[in-house]
């Protein structure tokens, strides 16, 4: 359908836009305009209302008050199709793919190509392949989405939007799950779209990206428009301060000293997860923050999924000196070992359940006594909302009603709820705003200080460098080296992760 669309431009004006979910108002009269052919960075803390405003623009949410004008005409989109008809397409922060359909079927969902009465699968697969090539994803368009890893799903979302020939493309945290290489390719694509006159709204907490690719920055705070400025006139530090509305102090806490002779909290020997990780041995001590670096596909996540009993694996594991056989995450939690999944929506949270249920799922034993149940759960939630700074208007809400970054904070609270001895945090600050990032780093330090052993798996090298006592580097399923804090630089980590550090040494 989209091939014949005219190459028109799209200008948008928000005028006093109000949005309420039931009694909770989240947008309080937002007004600003977007001009065609520019790349805008939309900034704001978790829960500021960025996604909600953009969902209204793209026809996914209704407007409670105010007006959205597109090219001067007031619009009342009833569905995303209405917005798409004007060339407005949103790439969702939380993926919106049908897991049991193929990549091609997802790309054409709701826009199926037909040959007479029949679906034209061949044409759809061909066009899907072209869109996938544009975003640099090498998978067969017939692959079921369920089989893809998170980064691949993100690229399918982008390919889907690209294939709709958007004139205004909204990207909500598109690079949260991408590798640096994939991110570079996306930036080239954005530059290409911009040259074509496409307007891009880019929502991200990665301020270096915002600095690099946007023309102008628009800042929201607490459901309101705060300011706008040409990107070139702002430093990253100024952007961060505008978002949070105050001067931000140091992002990372000072590093504590780990007791050198403490017995390991966890000891892993010759651990293998067939197809993913081979012969990994490492240990982590109480109070230690141990990083895991590596390229996507290096096997970090799979290694820990194996340790949690989520994948077939072999090798020995000791927790606090006792050999354990972990069959599943709940079993692992009983032994004092929990894991925050990088796949927040898929494996981390049950988004259709309430906040309370999510929080206490891993720690059921502590709440199972009948007379403690609802009250204890409720006060645990109230405490977690406070401790982790989870922004919600309603303690009885479903997890799906939280903004992306706040879902991440809830997931973090959930894995710490059973009071583990060892916790693995896989991409703990994904989608989290700078202020909340700092809170999470200080929280991790506080937990470590109290004796928790923390393993941080992250693709943000600066985060590993700023936070960890040691960083283990994995490459192609093998643990290739472990660097001490004083050896940690981005170059060094990249060299070990890519194998250029040890070549012919
Ligand atoms: N379906 C919903 N029901 C109730 N409240 C909602 C719903 N969707 C969003 N909210 C609330 O609206 C507020 C704004 O959320 P929104 O997702 O727009 O934030 P955001 O700026 O995109 O944050 P993030 O950076 O974390 O993605 C939040 O307080 C959120 O809890
Ligand atoms: Mg959002």
Short mmCIF file of C-alpha atoms and ligand atoms in Angstrom, two decimals:
data_model
loop_
_atom_site.label_atom_id
_atom_site.label_comp_id
_atom_site.label_asym_id
_atom_site.label_seq_id
_atom_site.Cartn_x
_atom_site.Cartn_y
_atom_site.Cartn_z
CA UNK A 1 0.00 0.00 0.00
CA UNK A 2 2.74 2.36 0.90
CA UNK A 3 4.76 2.44 -2.31
CA UNK A 4 2.57 5.09 -3.95
CA UNK A 5 2.49 7.44 -1.02
CA UNK A 6 3.49 10.99 -1.87
CA UNK A 7 6.69 12.29 -0.34
CA UNK A 8 5.09 14.98 1.68
CA UNK A 9 6.37 16.48 4.85
CA UNK A 10 4.73 16.35 8.23
CA UNK A 11 4.61 19.27 10.66
CA UNK A 12 3.05 18.73 14.08
CA UNK A 13 1.74 21.08 16.73
CA UNK A 14 0.78 19.99 20.22
CA UNK A 15 -1.51 22.46 21.90
CA UNK A 16 -2.33 22.07 25.59
CA UNK A 17 -2.32 18.29 25.30
CA UNK A 18 -3.74 16.60 28.41
CA UNK A 19 -3.78 12.88 29.13
CA UNK A 20 -5.30 11.09 32.09
CA UNK A 21 -5.45 7.38 32.83
CA UNK A 22 -8.54 7.16 34.99
CA UNK A 23 -8.03 9.59 37.86
CA UNK A 24 -4.29 9.95 37.21
CA UNK A 25 -3.30 12.82 34.96
CA UNK A 26 0.09 12.28 33.31
CA UNK A 27 0.22 15.07 30.70
CA UNK A 28 -0.69 18.51 31.96
CA UNK A 29 -1.16 20.70 28.90
CA UNK A 30 1.85 20.09 26.66
CA UNK A 31 2.46 22.58 23.86
CA UNK A 32 5.25 22.60 21.29
CA UNK A 33 5.72 22.24 17.57
CA UNK A 34 7.78 19.92 15.39
CA UNK A 35 9.00 21.07 11.99
CA UNK A 36 9.45 18.77 9.03
CA UNK A 37 12.76 17.23 8.06
CA UNK A 38 14.56 17.61 11.36
CA UNK A 39 15.75 15.14 13.95
CA UNK A 40 14.46 15.89 17.43
CA UNK A 41 15.69 14.43 20.68
CA UNK A 42 12.85 14.08 23.17
CA UNK A 43 14.29 13.99 26.68
CA UNK A 44 12.83 13.53 30.11
CA UNK A 45 13.06 11.41 33.22
CA UNK A 46 11.35 8.05 33.50
CA UNK A 47 7.65 8.70 33.67
CA UNK A 48 7.91 12.26 32.28
CA UNK A 49 5.33 11.38 29.63
CA UNK A 50 7.47 11.04 26.49
CA UNK A 51 6.07 7.71 25.34
CA UNK A 52 2.51 8.71 26.22
CA UNK A 53 2.69 11.92 24.18
CA UNK A 54 4.15 10.08 21.21
CA UNK A 55 1.55 7.32 21.48
CA UNK A 56 -1.13 10.00 21.21
CA UNK A 57 0.57 11.40 18.13
CA UNK A 58 0.78 7.94 16.56
CA UNK A 59 -2.80 6.98 17.33
CA UNK A 60 -2.13 4.38 20.05
CA UNK A 61 -3.61 6.42 22.91
CA UNK A 62 -6.58 8.74 22.95
CA UNK A 63 -6.19 12.36 23.95
CA UNK A 64 -7.99 13.59 27.08
CA UNK A 65 -7.78 17.29 26.28
CA UNK A 66 -6.10 19.73 23.92
CA UNK A 67 -5.32 19.39 20.23
CA UNK A 68 -2.80 17.71 17.98
CA UNK A 69 -2.46 19.37 14.58
CA UNK A 70 -0.78 17.74 11.64
CA UNK A 71 0.09 20.15 8.82
CA UNK A 72 -2.27 22.63 10.41
CA UNK A 73 -5.28 20.30 10.62
CA UNK A 74 -6.60 19.17 14.01
CA UNK A 75 -6.54 15.36 14.19
CA UNK A 76 -8.49 12.83 16.16
CA UNK A 77 -6.77 9.55 15.55
CA UNK A 78 -8.82 6.54 16.55
CA UNK A 79 -6.08 4.05 15.77
CA UNK A 80 -2.51 3.87 14.61
CA UNK A 81 -3.81 3.30 11.07
CA UNK A 82 -5.19 6.83 10.99
CA UNK A 83 -1.81 8.20 11.96
CA UNK A 84 -0.01 5.93 9.50
CA UNK A 85 -2.25 7.24 6.73
CA UNK A 86 -0.61 10.62 7.35
CA UNK A 87 2.83 9.05 7.45
CA UNK A 88 3.25 9.01 11.23
CA UNK A 89 4.80 5.79 12.52
CA UNK A 90 5.94 4.87 16.03
CA UNK A 91 8.58 2.31 16.89
CA UNK A 92 7.57 1.08 20.33
CA UNK A 93 9.80 1.16 23.35
CA UNK A 94 8.30 -2.11 24.53
CA UNK A 95 8.14 -4.39 21.55
CA UNK A 96 4.83 -4.90 19.92
CA UNK A 97 5.54 -8.00 17.86
CA UNK A 98 3.45 -11.14 17.52
CA UNK A 99 5.83 -13.83 18.75
CA UNK A 100 4.23 -16.70 16.89
CA UNK A 101 4.23 -15.01 13.51
CA UNK A 102 7.17 -14.84 11.17
CA UNK A 103 9.34 -11.78 10.71
CA UNK A 104 7.69 -11.04 7.33
CA UNK A 105 4.19 -11.54 8.75
CA UNK A 106 5.00 -9.11 11.53
CA UNK A 107 6.36 -6.51 9.16
CA UNK A 108 3.15 -6.66 7.11
CA UNK A 109 0.74 -7.19 9.97
CA UNK A 110 -2.41 -5.22 9.17
CA UNK A 111 -0.99 -4.29 5.74
CA UNK A 112 -0.90 -7.73 4.17
CA UNK A 113 -0.19 -7.91 0.48
CA UNK A 114 -2.73 -9.86 -1.56
CA UNK A 115 -2.72 -11.49 -4.93
CA UNK A 116 -6.40 -11.68 -5.77
CA UNK A 117 -7.96 -13.29 -2.72
CA UNK A 118 -4.81 -14.87 -1.46
CA UNK A 119 -1.97 -13.55 0.62
CA UNK A 120 1.07 -12.84 -1.51
CA UNK A 121 3.64 -14.43 0.78
CA UNK A 122 6.40 -14.33 -1.79
CA UNK A 123 6.05 -10.58 -2.33
CA UNK A 124 5.87 -9.94 1.41
CA UNK A 125 8.96 -12.02 2.08
CA UNK A 126 10.82 -10.24 -0.70
CA UNK A 127 9.94 -6.79 0.61
CA UNK A 128 10.59 -7.85 4.17
CA UNK A 129 14.04 -9.02 3.14
CA UNK A 130 14.71 -5.59 1.61
CA UNK A 131 13.59 -3.79 4.77
CA UNK A 132 15.72 -6.13 6.89
CA UNK A 133 18.71 -5.42 4.69
CA UNK A 134 18.17 -1.71 5.24
CA UNK A 135 18.49 -2.11 8.98
CA UNK A 136 21.24 -4.69 8.63
CA UNK A 137 19.48 -7.69 10.12
CA UNK A 138 20.44 -10.99 8.60
CA UNK A 139 17.62 -13.37 9.33
CA UNK A 140 15.31 -15.32 7.07
CA UNK A 141 12.00 -13.38 6.85
CA UNK A 142 10.22 -16.69 7.51
CA UNK A 143 11.79 -17.07 10.97
CA UNK A 144 9.31 -16.92 13.83
CA UNK A 145 9.84 -13.82 15.96
CA UNK A 146 9.88 -16.04 19.08
CA UNK A 147 13.24 -17.38 17.94
CA UNK A 148 14.95 -13.99 17.77
CA UNK A 149 17.10 -12.43 20.44
CA UNK A 150 16.14 -9.04 21.86
CA UNK A 151 18.37 -6.97 19.56
CA UNK A 152 16.97 -8.76 16.53
CA UNK A 153 13.42 -8.04 17.66
CA UNK A 154 14.31 -4.37 17.95
CA UNK A 155 15.67 -4.40 14.40
CA UNK A 156 12.47 -6.07 13.16
CA UNK A 157 10.49 -3.24 14.79
CA UNK A 158 12.63 -0.72 12.95
CA UNK A 159 12.37 -2.60 9.65
CA UNK A 160 8.60 -2.71 10.09
CA UNK A 161 8.45 1.08 10.50
CA UNK A 162 10.83 1.66 7.60
CA UNK A 163 8.71 -0.51 5.32
CA UNK A 164 5.71 1.71 6.06
CA UNK A 165 7.48 4.67 4.43
CA UNK A 166 7.03 6.96 7.38
CA UNK A 167 7.27 10.73 6.92
CA UNK A 168 7.44 11.25 10.66
CA UNK A 169 9.19 8.45 12.44
CA UNK A 170 9.15 8.22 16.22
CA UNK A 171 11.82 6.01 17.76
CA UNK A 172 11.31 5.25 21.43
CA UNK A 173 14.62 4.05 22.92
CA UNK A 174 15.62 2.22 19.74
CA UNK A 175 19.18 1.45 20.74
CA UNK A 176 18.57 0.19 24.27
CA UNK A 177 19.21 -3.36 23.09
CA UNK A 178 21.50 -2.79 20.10
CA UNK A 179 25.22 -3.38 19.75
CA UNK A 180 27.49 -0.46 18.81
CA UNK A 181 27.65 -1.76 15.23
CA UNK A 182 23.89 -1.99 14.91
CA UNK A 183 23.56 1.44 16.47
CA UNK A 184 25.95 2.93 13.89
CA UNK A 185 23.90 1.44 11.10
CA UNK A 186 20.73 2.88 12.60
CA UNK A 187 22.35 6.31 12.73
CA UNK A 188 23.22 6.08 9.04
CA UNK A 189 19.62 5.16 8.34
CA UNK A 190 18.40 8.16 10.35
CA UNK A 191 20.73 10.47 8.41
CA UNK A 192 19.38 9.02 5.18
CA UNK A 193 15.77 9.51 6.27
CA UNK A 194 16.51 13.07 7.31
CA UNK A 195 18.08 13.82 3.95
CA UNK A 196 14.86 12.48 2.45
CA UNK A 197 12.86 15.04 4.42
CA UNK A 198 11.56 12.61 7.02
CA UNK A 199 11.03 14.06 10.50
CA UNK A 200 12.47 11.92 13.28
CA UNK A 201 11.61 12.07 16.96
CA UNK A 202 14.29 10.23 18.87
CA UNK A 203 13.62 9.33 22.50
CA UNK A 204 16.68 8.15 24.39
CA UNK A 205 18.39 8.23 27.73
CA UNK A 206 21.73 7.86 25.98
CA UNK A 207 22.72 11.49 25.85
CA UNK A 208 25.81 10.86 23.74
CA UNK A 209 23.53 9.56 21.00
CA UNK A 210 21.19 12.51 21.36
CA UNK A 211 24.16 14.82 21.09
CA UNK A 212 25.38 13.09 17.96
CA UNK A 213 22.31 12.67 15.82
CA UNK A 214 19.71 15.28 16.75
CA UNK A 215 19.28 18.85 15.49
CA UNK A 216 17.23 20.01 18.39
CA UNK A 217 16.39 18.85 21.88
CA UNK A 218 12.97 19.05 23.52
CA UNK A 219 12.79 18.44 27.26
CA UNK A 220 9.75 17.28 29.23
CA UNK A 221 9.41 17.02 32.97
CA UNK A 222 6.46 15.72 35.02
CA UNK A 223 4.09 15.71 32.07
CA UNK A 224 5.00 19.21 30.95
CA UNK A 225 7.07 20.82 28.24
CA UNK A 226 10.13 22.41 29.84
CA UNK A 227 12.36 23.81 27.15
CA UNK A 228 13.81 23.33 23.70
CA UNK A 229 17.20 24.25 22.28
CA UNK A 230 19.44 23.48 19.32
CA UNK A 231 21.47 20.43 20.27
CA UNK A 232 24.71 22.20 19.45
CA UNK A 233 24.06 24.73 22.20
CA UNK A 234 23.81 22.15 25.00
CA UNK A 235 26.37 19.96 26.68
CA UNK A 236 25.33 16.50 27.84
CA UNK A 237 25.64 17.70 31.38
CA UNK A 238 23.21 20.55 30.67
CA UNK A 239 20.77 18.12 29.04
CA UNK A 240 20.86 15.92 32.12
CA UNK A 241 20.29 18.86 34.44
CA UNK A 242 17.35 20.08 32.35
CA UNK A 243 15.77 16.64 32.54
CA UNK A 244 15.96 16.30 36.26
CA UNK A 245 15.50 20.00 37.03
CA UNK A 246 18.53 20.26 39.30
CA UNK A 247 22.30 20.01 39.24
CA UNK A 248 23.31 16.35 39.08
CA UNK A 249 26.22 15.20 41.20
CA UNK A 250 28.71 12.46 40.29
CA UNK A 251 27.14 9.55 38.46
CA UNK A 252 29.19 6.81 40.12
CA UNK A 253 29.74 6.15 43.81
CA UNK A 254 33.29 5.91 45.15
CA UNK A 255 34.60 2.35 44.99
CA UNK A 256 34.72 0.51 48.29
CA UNK A 257 37.51 -1.86 49.16
CA UNK A 258 36.53 -5.53 49.09
CA UNK A 259 37.73 -7.72 51.92
CA UNK A 260 40.47 -9.58 50.15
CA UNK A 261 40.38 -12.82 52.12
CA UNK A 262 36.62 -13.21 52.36
CA UNK A 263 35.39 -16.61 51.22
CA UNK A 264 33.70 -16.42 47.81
CA UNK A 265 29.94 -15.87 47.87
CA UNK A 266 29.80 -17.90 44.70
CA UNK A 267 32.28 -20.12 42.97
CA UNK A 268 31.72 -21.43 39.47
CA UNK A 269 34.00 -24.11 38.03
CA UNK A 270 34.25 -25.38 34.47
CA UNK A 271 30.71 -24.39 33.68
CA UNK A 272 29.42 -24.98 30.17
CA UNK A 273 26.16 -24.16 28.44
CA UNK A 274 26.28 -26.17 25.20
CA UNK A 275 26.30 -23.92 22.17
CA UNK A 276 26.85 -20.77 24.20
CA UNK A 277 29.47 -20.92 26.89
CA UNK A 278 32.39 -23.22 27.46
CA UNK A 279 34.37 -24.01 30.51
CA UNK A 280 33.76 -20.82 32.45
CA UNK A 281 35.32 -20.54 35.91
CA UNK A 282 34.98 -17.50 38.12
CA UNK A 283 34.18 -16.44 41.63
CA UNK A 284 32.70 -13.42 43.29
CA UNK A 285 33.18 -12.35 46.89
CA UNK A 286 30.75 -10.71 49.30
CA UNK A 287 30.83 -6.96 48.78
CA UNK A 288 32.33 -7.30 45.34
CA UNK A 289 30.87 -5.85 42.16
CA UNK A 290 32.02 -8.05 39.30
CA UNK A 291 31.33 -6.90 35.74
CA UNK A 292 30.80 -9.07 32.69
CA UNK A 293 31.71 -7.45 29.38
CA UNK A 294 31.52 -8.87 25.88
CA UNK A 295 29.94 -8.36 22.52
CA UNK A 296 26.34 -9.38 21.98
CA UNK A 297 26.41 -13.10 21.30
CA UNK A 298 29.50 -13.65 23.47
CA UNK A 299 27.37 -15.87 25.69
CA UNK A 300 27.11 -13.78 28.85
CA UNK A 301 23.33 -13.92 29.21
CA UNK A 302 23.26 -17.59 28.24
CA UNK A 303 25.96 -18.42 30.79
CA UNK A 304 23.84 -16.94 33.57
CA UNK A 305 20.66 -18.48 32.24
CA UNK A 306 22.50 -21.79 32.43
CA UNK A 307 23.57 -21.08 36.00
CA UNK A 308 19.95 -20.30 36.90
CA UNK A 309 18.81 -23.65 35.54
CA UNK A 310 17.10 -22.10 32.54
CA UNK A 311 19.30 -23.89 30.01
CA UNK A 312 20.91 -27.31 29.94
CA UNK A 313 24.37 -26.94 31.43
CA UNK A 314 27.20 -28.73 33.19
CA UNK A 315 29.84 -27.77 35.71
CA UNK A 316 30.02 -27.06 39.40
CA UNK A 317 28.54 -24.22 41.40
CA UNK A 318 29.08 -23.40 45.06
CA UNK A 319 27.17 -20.75 46.95
CA UNK A 320 28.71 -19.75 50.26
CA UNK A 321 30.89 -22.81 50.10
CA UNK A 322 28.06 -25.30 49.57
CA UNK A 323 27.72 -27.16 46.26
CA UNK A 324 24.31 -26.55 44.72
CA UNK A 325 22.29 -27.88 41.83
CA UNK A 326 20.00 -25.13 40.61
CA UNK A 327 16.98 -26.34 38.68
CA UNK A 328 15.10 -23.10 38.06
CA UNK A 329 15.09 -19.44 39.15
CA UNK A 330 12.88 -20.07 42.17
CA UNK A 331 15.14 -22.87 43.31
CA UNK A 332 18.14 -20.58 42.78
CA UNK A 333 16.44 -17.84 44.82
CA UNK A 334 16.05 -20.29 47.69
CA UNK A 335 19.81 -20.81 47.57
CA UNK A 336 20.38 -17.05 47.63
CA UNK A 337 21.04 -16.48 43.93
CA UNK A 338 18.81 -14.27 41.76
CA UNK A 339 18.98 -12.89 38.25
CA UNK A 340 17.58 -9.77 36.60
CA UNK A 341 16.94 -10.67 32.98
CA UNK A 342 17.98 -8.31 30.20
CA UNK A 343 14.64 -9.11 28.57
CA UNK A 344 12.47 -7.12 30.91
CA UNK A 345 9.19 -7.68 29.15
CA UNK A 346 9.75 -11.26 28.05
CA UNK A 347 11.42 -12.82 31.08
CA UNK A 348 11.73 -10.14 33.72
CA UNK A 349 8.20 -9.04 34.53
CA UNK A 350 4.69 -10.33 34.12
CA UNK A 351 3.41 -7.04 32.76
CA UNK A 352 -0.24 -8.05 32.88
CA UNK A 353 -0.02 -8.72 36.62
CA UNK A 354 -0.07 -6.14 39.37
CA UNK A 355 2.97 -4.43 40.83
CA UNK A 356 2.57 -6.37 44.07
CA UNK A 357 2.41 -9.78 42.44
CA UNK A 358 5.46 -8.96 40.37
CA UNK A 359 7.45 -7.78 43.33
CA UNK A 360 6.82 -10.80 45.49
CA UNK A 361 6.85 -13.55 42.86
CA UNK A 362 10.42 -14.59 43.60
CA UNK A 363 10.02 -14.41 47.34
CA UNK A 364 6.73 -16.26 47.71
CA UNK A 365 7.94 -18.21 50.71
CA UNK A 366 8.26 -15.01 52.69
CA UNK A 367 4.68 -14.04 51.99
CA UNK A 368 3.02 -17.41 51.92
CA UNK A 369 1.80 -17.49 55.50
CA UNK A 370 -1.92 -16.88 55.06
CA UNK A 371 -2.34 -14.18 57.71
CA UNK A 372 0.65 -12.21 56.40
CA UNK A 373 -0.20 -12.35 52.77
CA UNK A 374 -1.92 -9.21 51.44
CA UNK A 375 -0.76 -6.76 54.08
CA UNK A 376 2.87 -7.85 54.02
CA UNK A 377 2.83 -7.71 50.24
CA UNK A 378 1.31 -4.28 50.27
CA UNK A 379 3.84 -2.84 52.67
CA UNK A 380 6.68 -4.52 50.75
CA UNK A 381 5.44 -2.77 47.63
CA UNK A 382 5.12 0.57 49.38
CA UNK A 383 8.70 0.17 50.63
CA UNK A 384 10.02 -0.82 47.19
CA UNK A 385 8.26 2.08 45.48
CA UNK A 386 10.02 4.39 47.90
CA UNK A 387 13.44 2.69 47.94
CA UNK A 388 13.70 2.29 44.19
CA UNK A 389 11.92 5.51 43.27
CA UNK A 390 9.28 3.72 41.20
CA UNK A 391 6.92 6.29 39.77
CA UNK A 392 3.34 5.16 39.76
CA UNK A 393 0.09 6.90 40.45
CA UNK A 394 -1.50 3.77 41.82
CA UNK A 395 -0.16 0.87 43.91
CA UNK A 396 -2.84 -1.44 42.49
CA UNK A 397 -1.80 -0.79 38.90
CA UNK A 398 -0.56 -3.42 36.50
CA UNK A 399 3.13 -3.48 35.68
CA UNK A 400 2.27 -2.62 32.08
CA UNK A 401 1.08 0.83 33.16
CA UNK A 402 4.56 1.81 34.35
CA UNK A 403 6.84 3.77 32.06
CA UNK A 404 9.74 1.79 30.60
CA UNK A 405 12.34 2.96 33.08
CA UNK A 406 10.02 2.41 36.01
CA UNK A 407 9.38 -1.16 34.88
CA UNK A 408 13.13 -1.63 35.02
CA UNK A 409 13.20 -0.36 38.61
CA UNK A 410 10.38 -2.74 39.54
CA UNK A 411 12.27 -5.65 37.96
CA UNK A 412 15.32 -4.70 40.01
CA UNK A 413 13.26 -4.55 43.21
CA UNK A 414 11.82 -7.96 42.37
CA UNK A 415 15.16 -9.78 42.16
CA UNK A 416 16.40 -8.16 45.37
CA UNK A 417 13.21 -8.99 47.24
CA UNK A 418 14.31 -12.53 48.25
CA UNK A 419 17.41 -10.97 49.88
CA UNK A 420 19.93 -12.95 47.84
CA UNK A 421 23.62 -13.48 48.61
CA UNK A 422 24.54 -13.21 44.94
CA UNK A 423 22.62 -11.24 42.38
CA UNK A 424 23.18 -11.01 38.64
CA UNK A 425 21.96 -7.80 37.04
CA UNK A 426 21.83 -8.14 33.27
CA UNK A 427 21.72 -4.64 31.75
CA UNK A 428 20.42 -3.09 34.99
CA UNK A 429 20.07 0.47 33.70
CA UNK A 430 18.55 -0.22 30.32
CA UNK A 431 16.03 2.54 29.55
CA UNK A 432 16.66 4.25 32.87
CA UNK A 433 17.11 8.05 33.02
CA UNK A 434 20.37 9.59 34.23
CA UNK A 435 19.07 10.52 37.65
CA UNK A 436 17.67 7.05 38.25
CA UNK A 437 20.85 5.50 36.86
CA UNK A 438 22.81 7.27 39.51
CA UNK A 439 20.32 6.02 42.13
CA UNK A 440 20.76 2.45 40.88
CA UNK A 441 24.57 2.70 40.99
CA UNK A 442 24.47 3.99 44.55
CA UNK A 443 21.97 1.30 45.47
CA UNK A 444 24.26 -1.39 44.04
CA UNK A 445 27.12 0.03 46.07
CA UNK A 446 25.01 0.06 49.21
CA UNK A 447 23.98 -3.56 48.71
CA UNK A 448 27.58 -4.55 48.11
CA UNK A 449 28.61 -2.70 51.24
CA UNK A 450 26.06 -4.79 53.14
CA UNK A 451 27.77 -7.93 51.87
CA UNK A 452 25.88 -8.80 48.70
CA UNK A 453 27.97 -10.10 45.81
CA UNK A 454 26.84 -8.30 42.67
CA UNK A 455 27.47 -9.38 39.10
CA UNK A 456 26.72 -6.71 36.51
CA UNK A 457 26.37 -7.75 32.87
CA UNK A 458 26.40 -4.65 30.72
CA UNK A 459 27.11 -3.42 27.24
CA UNK A 460 27.71 0.05 28.57
CA UNK A 461 31.43 -0.01 29.10
CA UNK A 462 31.45 3.24 31.04
CA UNK A 463 29.04 1.71 33.51
CA UNK A 464 31.33 -1.28 34.08
CA UNK A 465 34.34 0.98 34.42
CA UNK A 466 32.59 3.36 36.80
CA UNK A 467 31.13 0.70 39.03
CA UNK A 468 33.03 -2.58 39.12
CA UNK A 469 35.92 -3.93 41.15
CA UNK A 470 36.81 -6.40 38.42
CA UNK A 471 35.45 -7.04 34.94
CA UNK A 472 35.39 -10.46 33.31
CA UNK A 473 35.40 -10.38 29.53
CA UNK A 474 33.73 -13.06 27.43
CA UNK A 475 34.38 -13.71 23.79
CA UNK A 476 32.66 -16.35 21.68
CA UNK A 477 31.50 -18.33 24.69
CA UNK A 478 34.78 -18.21 26.58
CA UNK A 479 35.84 -16.21 29.55
CA UNK A 480 38.99 -14.73 28.09
CA UNK A 481 40.26 -12.39 30.78
CA UNK A 482 39.47 -10.62 34.01
CA UNK A 483 40.63 -7.05 34.45
CA UNK A 484 41.11 -5.24 37.76
CA UNK A 485 39.62 -1.80 38.37
CA UNK A 486 42.94 -0.05 37.73
CA UNK A 487 43.27 -1.71 34.31
CA UNK A 488 39.81 -0.73 33.16
CA UNK A 489 39.57 1.49 30.11
CA UNK A 490 37.17 1.35 27.18
CA UNK A 491 40.01 0.51 24.79
CA UNK A 492 41.24 -2.31 26.98
CA UNK A 493 37.77 -3.84 27.33
CA UNK A 494 37.06 -3.60 23.61
CA UNK A 495 40.44 -5.13 22.81
CA UNK A 496 39.71 -8.14 25.01
CA UNK A 497 36.12 -8.48 23.84
CA UNK A 498 37.11 -8.46 20.18
CA UNK A 499 40.24 -10.52 20.61
CA UNK A 500 42.67 -7.85 19.44
CA UNK A 501 44.36 -7.70 22.82
CA UNK A 502 45.85 -11.17 22.74
CA UNK A 503 46.48 -11.67 19.03
CA UNK A 504 49.74 -13.54 18.55
CA UNK A 505 50.84 -12.54 22.01
N1 LIG B 1 -1.78 2.55 30.46
C1 LIG B 1 -1.45 3.30 31.51
N2 LIG B 1 -2.20 3.29 32.64
C2 LIG B 1 -1.87 4.07 33.70
N3 LIG B 1 -0.80 4.89 33.74
C3 LIG B 1 -0.01 4.93 32.66
C4 LIG B 1 -0.28 4.15 31.49
N4 LIG B 1 0.68 4.39 30.57
C5 LIG B 1 1.52 5.29 31.15
N5 LIG B 1 1.11 5.61 32.40
C6 LIG B 1 1.77 6.56 33.32
O1 LIG B 1 2.04 7.75 32.64
C7 LIG B 1 3.26 8.33 33.10
C8 LIG B 1 4.13 8.65 31.89
O2 LIG B 1 4.58 7.44 31.33
P1 LIG B 1 5.43 7.38 29.99
O3 LIG B 1 5.51 5.95 29.60
O4 LIG B 1 4.87 8.31 28.99
O5 LIG B 1 6.85 7.92 30.49
P2 LIG B 1 8.22 8.06 29.68
O6 LIG B 1 8.58 9.50 29.69
O7 LIG B 1 8.11 7.41 28.36
O8 LIG B 1 9.25 7.30 30.64
P3 LIG B 1 10.47 6.24 30.31
O9 LIG B 1 11.68 7.08 30.09
O10 LIG B 1 10.60 5.47 31.58
O11 LIG B 1 10.08 5.40 29.16
C9 LIG B 1 3.89 7.32 34.03
O12 LIG B 1 3.68 7.75 35.35
C10 LIG B 1 3.13 6.04 33.77
O13 LIG B 1 3.04 5.25 34.93
MG1 LIG B 2 8.92 5.70 27.58
#
